[in-house]
Short mmCIF file of C-alpha atoms in Angstrom, two decimals:
data_model
loop_
_atom_site.label_atom_id
_atom_site.label_comp_id
_atom_site.label_asym_id
_atom_site.label_seq_id
_atom_site.Cartn_x
_atom_site.Cartn_y
_atom_site.Cartn_z
CA MET A 11 -30.24 10.73 -82.77
CA THR A 12 -33.70 9.27 -83.12
CA ALA A 13 -33.83 5.49 -82.84
CA PRO A 14 -35.16 3.60 -85.85
CA ALA A 15 -38.69 2.28 -85.76
CA SER A 16 -39.21 -1.16 -84.34
CA PRO A 17 -39.88 -3.87 -86.96
CA ALA A 18 -43.24 -4.43 -85.29
CA GLY A 19 -44.31 -0.81 -85.57
CA PRO A 20 -45.40 1.41 -82.68
CA ARG A 21 -46.96 -1.30 -80.52
CA ALA A 22 -44.93 -3.03 -77.83
CA VAL A 23 -43.80 -6.57 -78.64
CA ARG A 24 -43.70 -9.25 -75.98
CA SER A 25 -40.37 -11.05 -75.91
CA GLU A 26 -42.07 -14.42 -76.45
CA ASP A 27 -43.63 -13.06 -79.66
CA PHE A 28 -40.29 -11.97 -81.11
CA ARG A 29 -39.44 -14.49 -83.83
CA LEU A 30 -35.89 -15.77 -84.23
CA GLY A 31 -34.29 -17.58 -87.14
CA ALA A 32 -30.79 -19.05 -87.32
CA VAL A 33 -28.58 -19.29 -90.41
CA ILE A 34 -25.83 -21.89 -90.54
CA ILE A 35 -23.51 -22.18 -93.54
CA THR A 36 -21.43 -25.32 -93.96
CA MET A 37 -18.71 -26.72 -96.18
CA GLY A 38 -19.91 -30.21 -95.35
CA ASN A 39 -16.74 -31.23 -93.51
CA ARG A 40 -18.12 -31.06 -89.95
CA PRO A 41 -21.25 -33.22 -89.92
CA ALA A 42 -20.99 -34.14 -86.24
CA GLU A 43 -20.44 -30.54 -85.17
CA LEU A 44 -23.27 -29.36 -87.41
CA ASN A 45 -25.69 -31.83 -85.85
CA ALA A 46 -24.61 -30.82 -82.35
CA LEU A 47 -25.12 -27.13 -83.18
CA ILE A 48 -28.57 -27.78 -84.60
CA GLU A 49 -29.51 -29.73 -81.48
CA SER A 50 -28.32 -26.86 -79.27
CA VAL A 51 -30.56 -24.48 -81.22
CA VAL A 52 -33.54 -26.83 -81.05
CA ASN A 53 -33.07 -27.11 -77.27
CA GLN A 54 -33.40 -23.36 -76.65
CA GLN A 55 -36.05 -22.26 -74.15
CA GLY A 56 -39.27 -20.69 -75.37
CA PRO A 57 -40.68 -20.54 -78.89
CA ALA A 58 -38.76 -22.58 -81.46
CA VAL A 59 -35.93 -20.88 -83.33
CA GLU A 60 -36.45 -21.41 -87.06
CA LEU A 61 -33.41 -22.97 -88.77
CA ALA A 62 -31.87 -22.46 -92.21
CA VAL A 63 -28.80 -24.39 -93.42
CA VAL A 64 -26.81 -23.45 -96.53
CA GLY A 65 -24.48 -25.94 -98.21
CA GLN A 66 -21.57 -24.10 -99.80
CA GLY A 67 -21.15 -26.16 -102.97
CA VAL A 68 -21.65 -29.42 -101.06
CA PRO A 69 -24.56 -31.80 -100.45
CA LEU A 70 -26.16 -31.45 -97.04
CA PRO A 71 -26.55 -34.31 -94.58
CA PRO A 72 -30.05 -35.32 -93.46
CA LEU A 73 -31.58 -32.45 -91.47
CA PRO A 74 -34.42 -32.38 -88.93
CA ALA A 75 -37.91 -31.85 -90.26
CA GLY A 76 -38.82 -28.20 -90.76
CA VAL A 77 -35.26 -26.98 -91.35
CA ARG A 78 -35.06 -24.71 -94.39
CA SER A 79 -32.10 -25.56 -96.58
CA VAL A 80 -30.39 -25.03 -99.92
CA GLU A 81 -27.40 -26.64 -101.60
CA LEU A 82 -25.47 -24.06 -103.63
CA ALA A 83 -23.61 -25.07 -106.78
CA GLU A 84 -20.41 -23.47 -105.46
CA ASN A 85 -18.89 -21.83 -102.41
CA VAL A 86 -20.04 -18.20 -102.61
CA GLY A 87 -18.11 -17.10 -99.51
CA ILE A 88 -19.16 -16.44 -95.95
CA PRO A 89 -21.19 -13.23 -96.46
CA GLY A 90 -22.73 -14.52 -99.68
CA GLY A 91 -23.75 -17.77 -98.02
CA ARG A 92 -25.27 -15.95 -95.07
CA ASN A 93 -27.21 -13.70 -97.42
CA VAL A 94 -28.67 -16.79 -99.08
CA GLY A 95 -29.64 -18.02 -95.62
CA ILE A 96 -31.36 -14.73 -94.82
CA GLU A 97 -33.46 -15.08 -97.97
CA LEU A 98 -34.58 -18.58 -96.91
CA PHE A 99 -36.68 -16.67 -94.35
CA GLY A 100 -38.24 -14.51 -97.09
CA PRO A 101 -36.97 -11.23 -98.58
CA ASN A 102 -34.53 -9.72 -96.04
CA GLY A 103 -35.65 -12.41 -93.59
CA ARG A 104 -39.16 -10.98 -93.13
CA ASP A 105 -40.58 -14.33 -91.89
CA VAL A 106 -38.70 -13.70 -88.63
CA ASP A 107 -37.77 -10.62 -86.59
CA ALA A 108 -34.05 -11.32 -86.20
CA VAL A 109 -31.55 -13.76 -87.69
CA LEU A 110 -28.78 -15.51 -85.79
CA PHE A 111 -25.54 -16.26 -87.65
CA LEU A 112 -23.83 -19.34 -86.22
CA ASP A 113 -20.59 -21.07 -87.25
CA ASP A 114 -21.15 -24.74 -88.03
CA ASP A 115 -18.42 -25.78 -85.57
CA GLY A 116 -19.96 -23.68 -82.80
CA LEU A 117 -22.39 -24.69 -80.08
CA LEU A 118 -24.82 -22.85 -77.83
CA PRO A 119 -23.91 -24.30 -74.41
CA GLY A 120 -26.83 -22.72 -72.57
CA THR A 121 -30.52 -23.09 -73.30
CA ASP A 122 -31.29 -19.45 -72.47
CA SER A 123 -29.51 -17.73 -75.38
CA ALA A 124 -32.67 -17.30 -77.47
CA ARG A 125 -34.58 -15.95 -74.46
CA LEU A 126 -31.83 -13.44 -73.71
CA LEU A 127 -31.83 -12.27 -77.33
CA ARG A 128 -35.61 -11.89 -77.45
CA GLU A 129 -35.53 -9.87 -74.25
CA ALA A 130 -32.67 -7.68 -75.51
CA PHE A 131 -34.33 -6.83 -78.82
CA THR A 132 -37.78 -6.18 -77.36
CA ALA A 133 -36.44 -4.09 -74.46
CA ASP A 134 -34.51 -1.81 -76.85
CA PRO A 135 -36.26 -1.04 -80.17
CA GLY A 136 -33.12 0.74 -81.37
CA LEU A 137 -30.92 -2.34 -80.90
CA GLY A 138 -30.03 -3.68 -84.33
CA ILE A 139 -27.24 -6.20 -83.76
CA VAL A 140 -26.06 -8.38 -80.87
CA SER A 141 -22.58 -9.89 -80.82
CA PHE A 142 -22.13 -12.98 -78.62
CA ARG A 143 -19.18 -13.95 -76.46
CA ILE A 144 -17.14 -16.76 -78.04
CA ALA A 145 -15.51 -19.12 -75.54
CA ASP A 146 -13.32 -22.16 -76.03
CA PRO A 147 -15.32 -25.24 -74.93
CA GLU A 148 -12.32 -26.78 -73.13
CA THR A 149 -10.80 -23.76 -71.37
CA GLY A 150 -13.64 -21.24 -71.34
CA VAL A 151 -11.17 -18.64 -72.61
CA THR A 152 -12.36 -15.86 -74.91
CA GLN A 153 -9.68 -14.73 -77.36
CA ARG A 154 -8.98 -11.01 -77.32
CA ARG A 155 -9.80 -10.73 -81.04
CA HIS A 156 -13.29 -12.04 -80.28
CA VAL A 157 -14.18 -9.03 -78.13
CA PRO A 158 -15.29 -6.39 -80.66
CA ARG A 159 -13.84 -3.30 -78.99
CA LEU A 160 -10.39 -1.83 -78.39
CA ARG A 161 -10.55 -2.31 -74.61
CA ALA A 162 -10.87 -6.07 -74.76
CA SER A 163 -9.11 -7.15 -71.56
CA ASP A 164 -12.38 -8.06 -69.82
CA PRO A 165 -14.47 -10.30 -72.11
CA LEU A 166 -17.10 -10.68 -69.37
CA ARG A 167 -18.08 -7.00 -69.64
CA SER A 168 -20.98 -6.27 -71.96
CA SER A 169 -21.04 -2.93 -73.78
CA ARG A 170 -22.11 -0.96 -76.80
CA VAL A 171 -19.70 -1.65 -79.68
CA THR A 172 -19.08 -0.67 -83.30
CA THR A 173 -18.81 -4.10 -84.96
CA PHE A 174 -19.74 -7.72 -84.30
CA LEU A 175 -18.61 -11.32 -84.71
CA GLY A 176 -20.01 -12.85 -87.87
CA GLY A 177 -20.44 -16.45 -86.70
CA ALA A 178 -21.81 -15.57 -83.28
CA SER A 179 -24.36 -12.81 -83.70
CA ALA A 180 -27.99 -11.84 -84.20
CA VAL A 181 -29.23 -9.10 -86.55
CA ARG A 182 -32.66 -7.54 -86.54
CA CYS A 183 -34.18 -8.05 -89.98
CA THR A 184 -35.17 -4.40 -90.30
CA VAL A 185 -31.43 -3.67 -90.41
CA PHE A 186 -31.21 -5.59 -93.69
CA GLU A 187 -34.12 -3.62 -95.10
CA GLN A 188 -32.60 -0.26 -94.17
CA ALA A 189 -28.85 -0.86 -94.43
CA GLY A 190 -28.60 -3.81 -96.82
CA GLN A 191 -27.23 -7.29 -96.31
CA LEU A 192 -23.63 -8.46 -95.98
CA PRO A 193 -21.25 -7.52 -98.83
CA ALA A 194 -21.02 -10.78 -100.78
CA GLU A 195 -18.05 -9.54 -102.83
CA PHE A 196 -15.88 -9.56 -99.68
CA PHE A 197 -16.06 -13.41 -99.65
CA TYR A 198 -14.32 -13.47 -96.25
CA ALA A 199 -12.98 -10.83 -93.81
CA HIS A 200 -14.39 -7.48 -92.61
CA GLU A 201 -17.88 -8.12 -93.96
CA GLU A 202 -19.29 -7.68 -90.45
CA THR A 203 -17.72 -4.24 -90.01
CA ASP A 204 -19.09 -3.16 -93.39
CA LEU A 205 -22.63 -4.05 -92.30
CA ALA A 206 -22.04 -2.65 -88.80
CA TRP A 207 -20.98 0.76 -90.12
CA ARG A 208 -24.02 0.91 -92.41
CA ALA A 209 -26.31 -0.11 -89.55
CA LEU A 210 -24.82 2.54 -87.27
CA ASP A 211 -25.21 5.11 -90.03
CA ALA A 212 -28.90 4.15 -90.23
CA GLY A 213 -29.24 4.84 -86.51
CA TRP A 214 -29.08 1.31 -85.06
CA ALA A 215 -27.11 0.27 -81.98
CA ILE A 216 -24.82 -2.76 -81.61
CA ASP A 217 -24.30 -4.57 -78.30
CA TYR A 218 -21.66 -7.06 -77.21
CA ARG A 219 -23.42 -9.40 -74.78
CA ALA A 220 -21.08 -11.44 -72.60
CA ASP A 221 -23.99 -13.50 -71.26
CA VAL A 222 -24.91 -14.89 -74.69
CA VAL A 223 -22.20 -17.50 -75.25
CA LEU A 224 -21.17 -19.56 -78.25
CA HIS A 225 -18.66 -22.34 -77.70
CA HIS A 226 -16.08 -22.46 -80.48
CA PRO A 227 -12.61 -24.07 -80.52
CA THR A 228 -9.71 -21.62 -80.28
CA THR A 229 -8.37 -21.03 -83.78
CA SER A 230 -6.20 -18.61 -85.74
CA PRO A 231 -7.83 -16.56 -88.52
CA ALA A 232 -4.67 -17.14 -90.58
CA ARG A 233 -5.76 -20.79 -91.03
CA HIS A 234 -7.60 -19.59 -94.16
CA ALA A 235 -5.29 -19.67 -97.18
CA SER A 236 -6.55 -16.32 -98.46
CA PHE A 237 -6.50 -14.61 -95.05
CA PHE A 238 -3.75 -12.02 -95.59
CA HIS A 239 -4.88 -11.15 -99.12
CA ASN A 240 -8.55 -10.78 -98.18
CA VAL A 241 -7.86 -8.86 -94.98
CA ALA A 242 -5.89 -6.24 -96.90
CA ARG A 243 -8.16 -6.06 -99.96
CA ASN A 244 -11.33 -5.87 -97.91
CA ARG A 245 -9.86 -3.26 -95.58
CA VAL A 246 -9.39 -1.01 -98.62
CA TRP A 247 -12.89 -1.83 -99.85
CA LEU A 248 -14.32 -1.09 -96.41
CA ALA A 249 -12.78 2.38 -96.48
CA ARG A 250 -13.66 3.09 -100.11
CA ARG A 251 -17.28 2.06 -99.61
CA ASN A 252 -18.04 3.67 -96.27
CA LEU A 253 -15.70 6.44 -95.13
CA PRO A 254 -15.77 10.16 -95.91
CA ALA A 255 -13.01 10.93 -98.41
CA LEU A 256 -10.86 12.66 -95.77
CA PHE A 257 -10.77 9.51 -93.64
CA VAL A 258 -9.88 7.00 -96.37
CA PRO A 259 -6.10 7.71 -96.45
CA LEU A 260 -5.96 8.21 -92.67
CA TYR A 261 -7.69 4.90 -91.95
CA LEU A 262 -5.68 2.89 -94.48
CA GLY A 263 -2.42 4.59 -93.51
CA THR A 264 -2.96 3.62 -89.88
CA TRP A 265 -3.59 -0.02 -90.83
CA PHE A 266 -0.60 -0.06 -93.16
CA LEU A 267 1.68 1.01 -90.31
CA LEU A 268 0.05 -1.43 -87.85
CA THR A 269 0.60 -4.28 -90.28
CA LEU A 270 4.29 -3.45 -90.61
CA ALA A 271 4.62 -3.09 -86.82
CA ARG A 272 3.32 -6.65 -86.38
CA ARG A 273 6.26 -7.88 -88.51
CA PRO A 274 4.50 -10.49 -90.63
CA SER A 275 6.52 -13.14 -92.43
CA PRO A 276 7.76 -12.27 -95.94
CA GLU A 277 5.14 -14.61 -97.44
CA ALA A 278 2.34 -13.06 -95.40
CA LEU A 279 3.50 -9.52 -96.22
CA LYS A 280 3.62 -10.36 -99.94
CA ALA A 281 0.04 -11.68 -99.81
CA TRP A 282 -1.07 -8.67 -97.77
CA TRP A 283 0.51 -6.22 -100.22
CA GLY A 284 -1.11 -7.97 -103.16
CA GLY A 285 -4.48 -7.70 -101.45
CA PHE A 286 -3.91 -4.04 -100.61
CA LEU A 287 -3.23 -3.24 -104.27
CA ALA A 288 -6.21 -5.33 -105.37
CA GLY A 289 -8.41 -3.28 -103.06
CA TRP A 290 -7.64 -0.19 -105.12
CA ARG A 291 -7.74 -1.86 -108.54
CA GLU A 292 -10.87 -3.98 -108.21
CA PRO A 293 -14.45 -2.71 -107.95
CA CYS A 294 -15.80 -2.71 -104.40
CA GLY A 295 -19.49 -2.05 -104.92
CA ALA A 296 -21.46 1.12 -104.35
CA ARG A 297 -19.87 3.92 -102.35
CA ARG A 298 -22.11 5.31 -99.60
CA PRO A 299 -19.94 7.38 -97.25
CA MET A 300 -21.23 7.54 -93.71
CA ARG A 301 -22.54 10.76 -92.23
CA TRP A 302 -20.23 12.87 -90.12
CA ARG A 303 -22.54 12.28 -87.18
CA THR A 304 -21.77 8.56 -87.56
CA VAL A 305 -18.05 9.35 -87.48
CA TRP A 306 -18.68 11.19 -84.21
CA ARG A 307 -20.81 8.33 -82.92
CA LEU A 308 -18.01 5.83 -83.63
CA THR A 309 -15.59 8.15 -81.85
CA ARG A 310 -17.81 8.43 -78.78
CA LEU A 311 -18.05 4.64 -78.67
CA GLY A 312 -14.27 4.48 -78.47
CA ARG A 313 -13.48 3.44 -82.03
CA PRO A 314 -13.09 6.37 -84.43
CA PRO A 315 -12.78 5.23 -88.06
CA LEU A 316 -9.01 5.54 -87.98
CA ILE A 317 -8.29 2.10 -86.48
#
């Protein structure tokens, strides 16, 4: 498969000339953590990383000079908020070459993350997305769910992958132009995989980089009240939007059985089932099934679109 064209065109781009922007969305309830994250971005080596902060229906605290910002009238969800942040850098982020997505309670512990990202993107013009390693700031442990591949026992091993971590990632802006932005209707859950599949279908590569680290406290995804409903609904939407018709029942059947095998509580299973039905009843956006060569590419990368 031919790699997509570099955003800079045919000429080589020096890593120091590769422009980075960072999008942070916040609910306004972590002002100290937000300030610490911003400081960790400002302290990165090399050219300054441009910053954009999106308030999800909340007023923003005072921000450093030069930070682009917007206060939305309501919480539009994680993917919707990140899309707003992308646009703060111009249409599809064109003022920069790649956009970092960072959780507002995260922190870049090293000052070399931006340099490593610039070097990665300029060394590989076909690299579209980089997923960082998330580590607990107290223990240094990386949760298995934060390694975006099936063989996740060694979080210190970097590799090509088929999805990425939404709050600890960097996306080349040309990906947005060719594959679209995050699916705002998802609100929360699986929006990264939706974009990842579209990026892979457009010919881009995704890397998990263990050396680019974001500190983030260990948490459970089920802390979100709508977790089980959204996970199920968006899983159906993911399949309906992106998979060849033959794979839709196979993919969803596999996840249905896996959910039952995990023996969720009756309350969780009720919410999950409601979301699963909603995924079929509610509109999911445009359907653009991936090419069969993308199915094969996912399979070769160790994650066929069945699980």
